[in-house]
Amino acid sequence: MSYPNYVFSLFAFIGFTLALIPLRWHLDVWNVGTCLYMLWTAAGCLNQFINSVVWNGNTRDAPGWCDISVRIIIGASTAIPAASLCINRRLYRISHLQTAKISDAEKRRGVIIEFAIALGLPIFFIVISFIPQVHRYDIAEDIGCIPVGYPTPVFIALVHAPPVAIGCVTAVYSVLSIKAFFERQKHLQELMAGSTSLDTNRYFRLMCVAGIDVVLTIPLGCFAIYDNIKRYGGVQPWVSWANIHSNFNVHGVIPASSWRANPYTEGMAEFNRWMIILCAFTFFTFFGFAEEARRNYLVAFMRIASWFGYGATPSTSIVAGVQVKPSNMIFTNRRAATVTNAATPSARTPRTEENQPTPGSDSKLFAFVKRTLRLDRKPPLLPLTFTPNIISLQSSYSSESRDRGGDYDSGNLSAPA
């Protein structure tokens, strides 16, 4: 029994939100690979959310949006492995640094290269995917717009092969960076000790995020090729441009009763659209609960609290000249402080036991937030995440049905023998 489609819509929207939460503090250090990973993942989740809402229980046509939607699906399938490649490439370079000082020219060159890999390559493959595209798009009920193509050598080379090839390059960088990390661990720890943008914990999380790509992206990409060839009974010949695009402007319609009729087909369809959401959740698991994330949540909470007249002040354990940290701050009501201004010392006056605000309900509120965010605890070792290759659902058409204008042939969506 299938689940209600709104469940997927809910998780898709949550995935879109979670993917963007760690973005701000990664932008601060110009970590292009992780930023583009989050942006592409968020775009994929938002695309799936819109599709699942608009095409819930129907297959009505929407040409403009579907053209955009299938490009996002194709782009994300290449962009996420490409972003992982950028992360691994940066970690490889860090693992071979001799000094913590990097010139501005080297930083700019690194940023340009990472943009070219994680943004330029996906856009390039989005454009050339038009060459082997059979239809502009197809529409599957409850799923939405999906790209269409059958396994000619050109389609395999331009659509299926790039994620696998990128995954292979990522594998090389990943192995080399892991090897260098353990060989030069002491030296790297000394370099990171003087860095404000990278520490050992963040390095390890980035290494895990990108390294698991070796385990899953390549096998999933190879399986996508195998599955597409299996359903069409082998690699199909490339006849001509005119033959491939003879019914380009005719879109196929796939009712839910058709793609849910076969357990294998239904499983593949659900697997394909859930993978981008799992990318968002697993990335957030690594970076949404880290120490810098919890401190950013505290800053956001304090900003919201200030709208209601609350602010943070140092506690009695603070002495003049010591940096204020979240673990030794309490909340005070600014409005109440205004009323009792005569009894409240100036913000520039060093605090003593006499002029400290009495901890009350406000300090209890902050204590609750501090316990919730666990600011005084060392972050636990989180489980591995992964960056799977996104396998787009391919609607199956026989050559006869394609020549007739794209009528759906449910017989081709059977489980492999």
XYZ file of C-alpha atoms in Angstrom:
417
model
C 0.000 0.000 0.000
C 1.464 3.347 -1.079
C 1.751 6.317 1.262
C -0.131 9.614 0.727
C 1.673 11.866 -1.721
C 1.595 14.800 0.704
C 4.098 12.918 2.886
C 6.674 13.214 0.126
C 5.756 16.878 -0.422
C 6.312 17.595 3.270
C 9.726 15.935 3.360
C 10.738 17.628 0.100
C 10.003 21.046 1.595
C 11.800 20.169 4.838
C 14.788 18.995 2.776
C 14.778 22.297 0.883
C 14.854 24.202 4.181
C 17.501 22.022 5.842
C 19.815 22.236 2.836
C 19.945 26.031 3.126
C 20.349 26.350 6.908
C 24.176 25.838 7.006
C 24.695 28.003 3.900
C 25.461 31.295 5.630
C 28.514 30.228 7.613
C 29.939 28.346 4.621
C 29.572 31.491 2.515
C 31.628 33.372 5.087
C 34.694 31.239 4.275
C 34.012 30.991 0.523
C 33.747 27.224 0.537
C 32.395 27.004 -3.006
C 32.027 23.220 -3.137
C 29.833 22.920 -0.048
C 27.848 26.067 -0.916
C 27.001 24.795 -4.401
C 26.265 21.358 -2.964
C 23.663 22.951 -0.699
C 22.229 25.177 -3.448
C 21.872 22.347 -5.972
C 20.366 20.073 -3.323
C 17.937 22.791 -2.259
C 16.978 23.413 -5.897
C 16.355 19.693 -6.416
C 14.197 19.433 -3.277
C 12.198 22.543 -4.196
C 11.679 21.184 -7.704
C 10.370 17.874 -6.357
C 8.168 19.685 -3.845
C 6.516 21.800 -6.555
C 6.075 18.810 -8.858
C 4.514 16.633 -6.157
C 2.046 19.388 -5.221
C 1.069 20.535 -8.719
C 0.746 17.030 -10.193
C -0.845 15.376 -7.184
C -3.552 13.188 -8.715
C -3.386 14.717 -12.208
C -1.275 14.881 -15.388
C -2.171 18.297 -16.780
C 0.358 19.916 -19.081
C 2.609 22.813 -18.009
C 5.169 23.371 -20.797
C 7.120 26.281 -19.324
C 7.647 24.798 -15.881
C 8.362 21.270 -17.132
C 11.145 22.558 -19.396
C 12.762 24.112 -16.322
C 12.045 21.133 -14.079
C 13.709 18.503 -16.268
C 16.777 20.740 -16.601
C 17.043 20.924 -12.803
C 16.800 17.117 -12.572
C 19.483 16.605 -15.225
C 21.678 19.326 -13.748
C 21.453 18.029 -10.179
C 22.447 14.522 -11.261
C 25.789 15.948 -12.403
C 26.103 18.905 -10.035
C 26.043 16.972 -6.759
C 28.944 14.661 -7.748
C 30.724 17.742 -9.168
C 30.314 19.599 -5.860
C 31.700 16.539 -4.061
C 34.656 16.659 -6.437
C 35.267 20.301 -5.450
C 35.169 19.388 -1.765
C 37.629 16.528 -2.248
C 39.889 18.662 -4.400
C 40.033 21.358 -1.716
C 40.725 18.772 1.002
C 43.491 17.295 -1.142
C 45.101 20.719 -1.508
C 44.786 21.396 2.229
C 46.350 18.035 3.045
C 49.424 18.977 0.978
C 49.873 22.527 2.294
C 53.248 23.417 3.737
C 52.083 26.686 5.287
C 48.760 28.088 6.447
C 49.275 31.282 4.426
C 47.665 31.297 0.972
C 47.960 34.272 -1.356
C 44.874 36.124 -2.553
C 45.681 35.155 -6.149
C 45.690 31.462 -5.230
C 42.387 31.854 -3.388
C 40.775 33.556 -6.397
C 42.101 30.898 -8.748
C 40.736 28.150 -6.504
C 37.301 29.791 -6.345
C 37.170 30.176 -10.144
C 38.117 26.525 -10.691
C 35.500 25.318 -8.203
C 32.805 27.442 -9.846
C 33.803 26.011 -13.226
C 33.503 22.448 -11.909
C 30.365 22.632 -9.736
C 28.453 25.221 -11.788
C 29.974 25.288 -15.260
C 30.000 21.518 -15.846
C 26.341 20.962 -14.841
C 25.201 23.853 -17.052
C 27.228 22.434 -19.946
C 25.646 18.988 -19.586
C 22.193 20.545 -19.205
C 22.665 22.195 -22.606
C 24.023 19.165 -24.458
C 21.410 16.828 -22.943
C 19.084 18.275 -25.587
C 20.953 16.279 -28.259
C 19.705 12.755 -27.315
C 16.419 13.926 -25.748
C 13.415 12.044 -27.198
C 10.694 14.328 -25.766
C 10.869 17.741 -24.152
C 9.490 16.029 -21.050
C 6.974 13.479 -19.841
C 4.516 13.855 -16.966
C 3.995 11.137 -14.364
C 0.989 11.458 -12.087
C 1.967 12.281 -8.461
C 5.609 12.711 -9.548
C 5.496 15.527 -12.084
C 7.840 16.368 -14.944
C 10.556 13.853 -15.840
C 13.236 13.758 -18.556
C 12.973 11.151 -21.289
C 15.596 9.281 -23.246
C 16.344 5.774 -24.418
C 19.808 4.184 -24.343
C 21.537 5.150 -27.549
C 25.335 5.469 -27.340
C 24.951 9.260 -27.493
C 22.451 9.310 -24.599
C 24.684 7.116 -22.447
C 27.754 9.261 -23.192
C 26.092 12.641 -22.610
C 23.616 11.891 -19.789
C 24.532 8.721 -17.892
C 28.330 8.691 -18.156
C 29.256 12.164 -16.769
C 28.218 11.462 -13.136
C 30.147 8.177 -13.207
C 33.232 9.839 -14.704
C 33.107 12.647 -12.135
C 32.708 10.042 -9.393
C 35.862 8.259 -10.579
C 37.893 11.487 -10.418
C 36.411 12.167 -6.978
C 37.489 8.692 -5.881
C 41.102 9.442 -6.765
C 41.090 12.747 -4.858
C 39.322 11.131 -1.905
C 41.815 8.301 -1.538
C 44.781 10.665 -1.879
C 43.405 13.177 0.641
C 42.611 10.458 3.195
C 46.075 8.964 2.718
C 47.727 12.377 3.144
C 45.611 13.173 6.198
C 46.842 10.134 8.121
C 50.427 10.539 6.920
C 50.620 14.240 7.856
C 48.067 14.338 10.653
C 50.270 16.155 13.159
C 51.369 18.773 10.623
C 47.781 19.378 9.487
C 46.597 19.824 13.050
C 49.260 22.492 13.537
C 48.145 24.272 10.362
C 44.476 24.136 11.340
C 45.216 25.411 14.826
C 45.970 28.802 13.290
C 42.979 28.779 10.933
C 39.667 30.444 11.733
C 37.763 28.789 8.881
C 38.784 25.141 9.244
C 39.465 22.831 12.163
C 39.984 19.097 12.482
C 36.307 18.359 13.112
C 35.138 20.297 10.055
C 37.893 18.734 7.933
C 36.775 15.280 9.018
C 33.110 16.031 8.263
C 33.966 17.368 4.814
C 36.135 14.330 4.162
C 33.271 12.002 5.093
C 30.688 13.915 3.029
C 32.826 13.799 -0.089
C 34.514 10.446 0.521
C 31.313 8.417 0.656
C 30.716 9.526 -2.931
C 33.239 6.856 -3.897
C 31.035 4.150 -2.398
C 27.653 5.168 -3.795
C 27.860 7.552 -6.763
C 29.735 5.211 -9.078
C 27.610 2.092 -8.346
C 24.349 4.051 -8.629
C 25.463 5.650 -11.882
C 26.400 2.260 -13.329
C 23.078 0.823 -12.179
C 21.231 3.652 -13.943
C 22.925 2.686 -17.206
C 22.186 -1.007 -16.663
C 18.528 -0.387 -15.770
C 17.888 1.801 -18.800
C 19.528 -0.677 -21.177
C 17.667 -3.600 -19.557
C 14.239 -2.017 -20.001
C 14.838 -1.335 -23.682
C 16.313 -4.750 -24.435
C 19.824 -3.496 -25.178
C 21.609 -0.435 -26.492
C 19.535 1.199 -29.217
C 21.184 2.455 -32.418
C 21.559 6.166 -33.076
C 19.799 6.604 -36.422
C 19.796 10.348 -36.940
C 18.982 13.686 -35.347
C 15.659 13.769 -37.190
C 14.739 10.294 -35.965
C 15.475 11.075 -32.315
C 13.567 14.372 -32.368
C 10.672 13.262 -34.580
C 8.220 13.523 -31.656
C 10.160 15.992 -29.553
C 7.227 18.342 -28.863
C 4.847 15.518 -27.897
C 4.926 14.691 -24.194
C 4.000 11.315 -22.755
C 1.527 10.907 -19.894
C 2.051 8.228 -17.234
C -0.894 7.614 -14.870
C -0.094 6.585 -11.311
C -1.957 3.330 -11.896
C 0.628 2.463 -14.573
C 3.889 3.234 -12.801
C 2.585 1.829 -9.499
C 1.308 -1.389 -11.122
C 4.700 -3.099 -11.006
C 6.589 -3.231 -7.658
C 9.973 -2.835 -9.340
C 8.865 0.181 -11.364
C 7.233 1.791 -8.340
C 10.325 1.159 -6.236
C 12.608 2.728 -8.835
C 10.336 5.750 -9.231
C 10.219 6.352 -5.483
C 13.952 5.732 -5.131
C 14.724 8.283 -7.838
C 12.728 11.122 -6.332
C 13.673 10.441 -2.684
C 17.442 10.457 -3.256
C 17.756 14.243 -3.491
C 15.847 14.582 -0.206
C 18.180 12.097 1.476
C 21.100 14.212 0.253
C 19.637 17.220 2.066
C 18.948 15.338 5.298
C 22.340 13.649 5.450
C 24.224 16.875 4.721
C 22.294 18.627 7.472
C 23.102 15.744 9.827
C 26.785 16.513 9.372
C 26.724 20.298 9.410
C 23.432 21.212 11.061
C 24.440 19.921 14.506
C 28.099 20.956 14.528
C 29.407 23.412 17.106
C 29.503 26.359 14.695
C 25.930 25.564 13.657
C 24.678 25.544 17.237
C 26.365 28.859 17.892
C 24.761 30.342 14.790
C 21.393 29.100 16.031
C 22.116 30.892 19.308
C 22.911 34.129 17.452
C 19.639 33.823 15.550
C 17.762 33.113 18.777
C 19.336 36.132 20.464
C 18.405 38.328 17.509
C 14.795 37.180 17.682
C 14.788 37.613 21.452
C 16.015 41.188 21.025
C 12.840 41.969 19.078
C 10.916 41.237 22.271
C 13.190 43.317 24.478
C 15.575 40.607 25.668
C 19.347 40.682 25.392
C 22.376 38.682 26.519
C 24.771 39.926 29.184
C 27.898 38.380 30.738
C 27.468 36.288 33.853
C 29.393 36.615 37.130
C 32.158 34.350 35.860
C 33.230 37.005 33.327
C 35.950 39.453 34.207
C 36.958 42.553 32.280
C 38.893 41.848 29.100
C 37.703 38.246 28.659
C 35.725 37.427 25.522
C 32.061 36.730 26.169
C 30.947 33.244 25.146
C 27.458 31.746 24.983
C 28.272 29.414 27.868
C 28.728 32.308 30.295
C 25.880 34.628 29.287
C 22.444 35.163 30.745
C 19.356 36.818 29.324
C 18.071 40.068 30.785
C 14.936 41.955 29.897
C 16.013 45.231 28.323
C 12.662 46.852 28.984
C 12.938 45.992 32.660
C 16.496 47.303 32.634
C 15.246 50.606 31.237
C 12.824 50.983 34.152
C 15.545 50.270 36.714
C 18.261 52.138 34.857
C 19.490 53.888 37.997
C 20.272 50.576 39.651
C 21.760 48.990 36.547
C 25.449 49.560 35.798
C 26.616 50.836 32.420
C 27.530 48.276 29.774
C 31.088 49.597 29.863
C 31.367 49.259 33.650
C 33.171 46.086 34.787
C 30.636 43.887 36.501
C 31.018 42.850 40.103
C 28.955 40.694 42.398
C 27.079 43.779 43.559
C 25.831 45.008 40.198
C 25.055 41.645 38.600
C 21.447 41.109 37.520
C 19.679 38.528 39.621
C 19.122 35.347 37.596
C 15.399 34.902 37.137
C 13.069 33.663 34.494
C 15.205 35.227 31.731
C 18.339 33.325 32.758
C 16.288 30.152 33.007
C 15.127 30.741 29.443
C 18.708 31.009 28.233
C 19.726 27.979 30.276
C 17.020 25.994 28.505
C 18.301 27.161 25.100
C 21.876 26.343 26.090
C 20.923 22.850 27.204
C 18.916 22.305 24.021
C 21.771 23.385 21.759
C 24.330 21.597 23.970
C 26.822 24.425 23.629
C 29.086 23.128 26.383
C 29.343 19.622 25.006
C 31.725 18.294 22.425
C 29.789 17.408 19.255
C 29.366 13.649 18.838
C 30.755 11.719 15.929
C 28.003 11.689 13.339
C 27.217 8.892 10.921
C 28.454 8.964 7.364
C 26.428 10.732 4.721
C 26.406 10.194 1.022
C 26.053 12.056 -2.241
C 24.166 9.680 -4.500
C 23.888 10.080 -8.203
C 20.325 11.004 -9.098
C 18.801 8.506 -11.482
C 15.952 10.071 -13.365
C 12.849 8.026 -13.937
C 12.716 7.146 -17.580
C 9.297 6.453 -19.006
C 9.432 3.536 -21.393
C 8.262 3.798 -24.938
C 8.361 1.229 -27.666
C 9.622 2.403 -31.036
C 6.105 2.008 -32.440
C 4.503 4.136 -29.729
C 7.203 6.774 -30.108
C 6.473 7.010 -33.825
C 2.758 7.322 -33.048
C 3.427 10.396 -30.978
C 4.453 9.160 -27.555
C 1.492 7.029 -26.430
C 2.374 5.347 -23.179
C 3.278 1.690 -23.376
C 2.879 0.197 -19.917
C 4.282 -3.118 -21.062
C 7.820 -1.741 -21.159
C 7.815 -0.854 -17.472
C 8.202 -4.416 -16.280
C 10.713 -5.791 -13.839
C 13.910 -7.186 -15.362
C 13.946 -10.910 -15.870
